[in-house]
Coordinates of C-alpha atoms in Angstrom, one line a residue:
M55 CA 80.2 70.3 171.4
A56 CA 77.4 72.4 172.9
G57 CA 74.3 72.6 170.7
E58 CA 74.9 69.4 168.9
T59 CA 72.1 66.8 168.7
T60 CA 72.9 63.1 168.9
V61 CA 70.8 61.1 166.5
T62 CA 70.2 57.4 167.4
D63 CA 68.5 54.8 165.3
N64 CA 65.1 53.6 166.6
P65 CA 65.6 50.0 167.7
Y66 CA 61.9 49.4 167.7
G67 CA 60.8 50.8 164.4
I68 CA 59.8 49.3 161.1
E69 CA 63.4 48.8 160.0
A70 CA 64.2 47.0 163.3
L71 CA 61.1 44.9 162.9
W72 CA 62.4 43.7 159.5
T73 CA 66.0 43.1 160.6
Q74 CA 65.2 41.4 164.0
S75 CA 62.2 39.3 163.0
D76 CA 62.4 35.7 161.8
Y77 CA 61.1 34.2 158.6
V78 CA 57.5 34.0 160.0
G79 CA 57.5 37.7 161.0
K80 CA 59.0 38.7 157.7
G81 CA 56.4 36.6 155.9
V82 CA 53.5 38.3 157.7
F83 CA 55.0 41.7 157.0
V84 CA 55.3 40.9 153.3
I85 CA 51.8 39.5 153.1
L86 CA 50.3 42.7 154.7
I87 CA 52.3 45.0 152.4
T88 CA 51.2 42.9 149.4
M89 CA 47.5 43.0 150.5
S90 CA 47.7 46.7 151.0
L91 CA 49.2 47.4 147.5
W92 CA 46.8 45.0 145.9
S93 CA 43.8 46.7 147.5
W94 CA 45.0 50.2 146.6
L95 CA 45.6 49.1 143.0
V96 CA 42.1 47.7 142.8
M97 CA 40.5 50.8 144.4
I98 CA 42.3 53.2 142.1
N99 CA 41.5 51.2 138.9
K100 CA 37.8 50.8 139.9
W101 CA 37.5 54.5 140.8
L102 CA 38.9 55.5 137.4
D103 CA 36.5 53.0 135.7
Q104 CA 33.6 54.5 137.5
R105 CA 34.6 58.0 136.6
M106 CA 34.8 57.0 132.9
L107 CA 31.4 55.3 133.1
R108 CA 29.7 58.3 134.8
R109 CA 31.0 60.4 131.9
V110 CA 29.7 57.9 129.4
A111 CA 26.4 57.7 131.1
A112 CA 25.9 61.4 131.1
E113 CA 26.8 61.5 127.4
A114 CA 24.3 58.8 126.6
E115 CA 21.5 60.3 128.6
K116 CA 22.1 63.7 126.9
S117 CA 22.9 62.7 123.3
F118 CA 21.3 59.4 122.5
F119 CA 17.6 60.3 122.6
S120 CA 18.1 63.7 121.0
A121 CA 19.3 62.1 117.8
G122 CA 17.1 61.8 114.7
S123 CA 17.2 58.0 114.7
L124 CA 18.5 55.1 116.8
Q125 CA 21.4 54.6 114.4
E126 CA 22.3 58.2 114.7
G127 CA 22.0 58.0 118.4
I128 CA 24.3 55.0 118.6
G129 CA 26.8 56.9 116.4
K130 CA 26.9 59.7 119.0
L131 CA 28.1 57.4 121.7
K132 CA 31.9 57.5 121.4
G133 CA 34.6 55.7 123.1
K134 CA 36.5 52.4 122.7
A135 CA 34.6 50.8 125.6
N136 CA 31.1 52.2 125.9
P137 CA 28.6 49.8 127.5
F138 CA 25.7 52.2 126.8
R139 CA 26.4 52.1 123.1
D140 CA 26.7 48.3 123.3
I141 CA 23.3 48.1 125.0
A142 CA 21.6 50.2 122.2
Q143 CA 23.5 48.3 119.5
D144 CA 22.6 44.9 120.8
G145 CA 18.9 45.9 121.1
L146 CA 18.8 47.2 117.6
S147 CA 20.7 44.2 116.2
A148 CA 18.3 41.8 118.0
M149 CA 15.2 43.6 116.6
E150 CA 16.6 43.5 113.0
H151 CA 17.6 39.9 113.3
H152 CA 14.1 38.9 114.6
R153 CA 12.3 40.7 111.8
K154 CA 14.5 39.2 109.1
N155 CA 14.4 35.6 110.4
A156 CA 11.0 35.4 112.1
G157 CA 9.8 32.9 109.6
R158 CA 13.0 31.1 108.9
D159 CA 14.2 29.7 112.2
V160 CA 13.2 29.3 115.9
T161 CA 13.4 33.0 116.3
G162 CA 9.8 33.2 115.2
N163 CA 8.8 31.2 118.2
I164 CA 9.9 34.0 120.5
E165 CA 8.0 37.3 120.8
L166 CA 9.9 40.4 119.6
A167 CA 9.7 42.0 123.0
D168 CA 11.2 39.0 124.8
W169 CA 13.9 38.6 122.1
V170 CA 15.0 42.2 122.4
A171 CA 14.8 42.2 126.2
S172 CA 16.9 39.1 126.4
H173 CA 19.7 40.7 124.4
I174 CA 19.6 44.0 126.3
D175 CA 19.5 42.2 129.6
K176 CA 22.5 40.1 128.6
R177 CA 24.5 43.3 127.9
T178 CA 23.5 44.9 131.2
T179 CA 24.4 41.7 133.0
M180 CA 27.9 41.9 131.4
L181 CA 28.2 45.5 132.6
Q182 CA 27.2 44.4 136.2
S183 CA 29.8 41.6 136.1
S184 CA 32.5 44.1 135.0
L185 CA 31.6 46.5 137.8
Q186 CA 31.8 43.7 140.4
S187 CA 35.2 42.5 139.2
G188 CA 37.9 43.2 141.8
M189 CA 35.4 43.8 144.6
V190 CA 36.0 40.4 146.1
V191 CA 39.7 41.4 146.5
L192 CA 38.7 44.4 148.7
A193 CA 36.2 42.3 150.7
S194 CA 38.8 39.6 151.2
V195 CA 41.5 42.1 152.3
G196 CA 39.2 43.9 154.6
A197 CA 38.0 40.7 156.2
T198 CA 41.3 38.8 156.5
S199 CA 44.1 41.4 157.0
P200 CA 43.2 42.1 160.7
F201 CA 43.6 38.4 161.4
V202 CA 46.9 38.3 159.5
G203 CA 48.1 41.2 161.7
L204 CA 46.8 39.3 164.8
F205 CA 48.8 36.3 163.8
G206 CA 51.9 38.6 163.7
T207 CA 50.9 39.9 167.1
V208 CA 50.7 36.4 168.6
W209 CA 54.0 35.5 167.0
G210 CA 55.6 38.6 168.5
I211 CA 54.3 37.9 172.0
Y212 CA 55.6 34.3 171.6
H213 CA 59.1 35.7 171.0
A214 CA 58.7 38.0 174.0
L215 CA 57.9 35.0 176.2
I216 CA 60.9 33.2 174.9
S217 CA 63.1 36.2 175.7
I218 CA 61.7 36.4 179.2
S219 CA 62.3 32.6 179.7
I220 CA 65.9 32.8 178.5
A221 CA 66.7 35.9 180.5
G222 CA 65.0 34.6 183.6
Q223 CA 63.4 38.0 184.2
A224 CA 61.0 40.3 182.4
S225 CA 63.3 43.3 181.9
L226 CA 62.2 45.9 179.5
D227 CA 65.2 45.6 177.1
K228 CA 64.4 41.9 176.6
V229 CA 60.8 42.2 175.8
A230 CA 60.5 45.6 174.2
G231 CA 61.6 44.4 170.7
P232 CA 59.2 41.5 170.4
I233 CA 56.3 43.4 172.0
G234 CA 57.0 46.3 169.7
E235 CA 56.9 43.9 166.8
A236 CA 53.6 42.6 168.0
L237 CA 52.1 46.0 168.3
I238 CA 53.3 47.1 164.8
M239 CA 51.8 44.0 163.3
T240 CA 48.4 44.8 164.9
A241 CA 48.6 48.3 163.6
M242 CA 49.5 47.2 160.1
G243 CA 46.6 44.7 160.0
L244 CA 44.2 47.5 160.8
A245 CA 45.9 50.0 158.5
V246 CA 45.4 47.5 155.6
A247 CA 41.8 46.6 156.5
V248 CA 40.3 50.0 157.1
P249 CA 41.0 51.5 153.6
A250 CA 39.9 48.3 151.9
V251 CA 36.6 48.3 153.8
L252 CA 35.9 52.0 153.1
G253 CA 36.9 51.6 149.5
F254 CA 34.6 48.6 149.1
N255 CA 31.6 50.4 150.5
G256 CA 32.3 53.5 148.4
L257 CA 32.8 51.6 145.2
L258 CA 29.7 49.4 145.9
R259 CA 27.6 52.5 146.2
G260 CA 29.1 53.9 143.0
N261 CA 28.4 50.6 141.2
K262 CA 24.8 50.6 142.4
A263 CA 24.3 54.2 141.0
L264 CA 25.8 53.3 137.7
M265 CA 23.7 50.1 137.3
E266 CA 20.5 52.2 138.0
R267 CA 21.5 54.6 135.2
A268 CA 22.3 51.7 132.9
N269 CA 19.0 49.9 133.6
Y270 CA 17.0 53.1 133.0
F271 CA 18.8 53.6 129.7
A272 CA 18.2 50.0 128.7
H273 CA 14.5 50.2 129.5
D274 CA 14.2 53.4 127.4
V275 CA 16.1 51.8 124.5
Q276 CA 13.8 48.8 124.6
A277 CA 10.7 51.0 124.7
S278 CA 12.0 53.0 121.8
L279 CA 12.7 49.9 119.7
L280 CA 9.3 48.3 120.4
S281 CA 7.2 51.4 120.1
G282 CA 8.9 53.0 117.2
S283 CA 9.2 56.3 118.9
R284 CA 12.0 57.7 121.1
V285 CA 11.6 58.3 124.8
P286 CA 12.5 61.9 125.7
G287 CA 15.8 62.2 127.5
K288 CA 15.7 63.0 131.2

């Protein structure tokens, strides 16, 4: 009938790649999809964590040093997981412990400044480790997924050569499928790697900015504990 459009399935698309490829080709396809989903999951979770920490940092910088006392300032830092509150609380607890036990145990052999600094540094190091968690996934995906795609490409070309050998001639219908599979694998490897690399760089920059804010806050807390006066908020 005039005006009707005939729709034909694409014999060289993603669906054809899955149905026509062997176990090796399917395995490469599944690996790339898994790497992509894993990297996106890490990037989304890390971005949400960074957004929460930026909000917590802003609250700490605004509210903590405007309080009447360190205890009151710690009480203003809300949230179930608040590393800035933990930094201040660890510093205050270390100072109280040192003053109470200076003449009773080995604590007295350590200067108050060093004792407080060690506890605050431990907490900031824990924050740094938390920020770095998952980053190795993005680095690994960004570095290895192009090679996984390249392996799929080589495997597709290998099948194209077999098709040519069996047919005795390099006709387009014999090699289009395997060559298409090879090109799709190449494109998938790049499509997995590029977001992972960009996400890694963006998150790394965010982690650096957060650690700078945490270190500034930790230094101010330490100075406040040792000097007995609060450092004005910035």
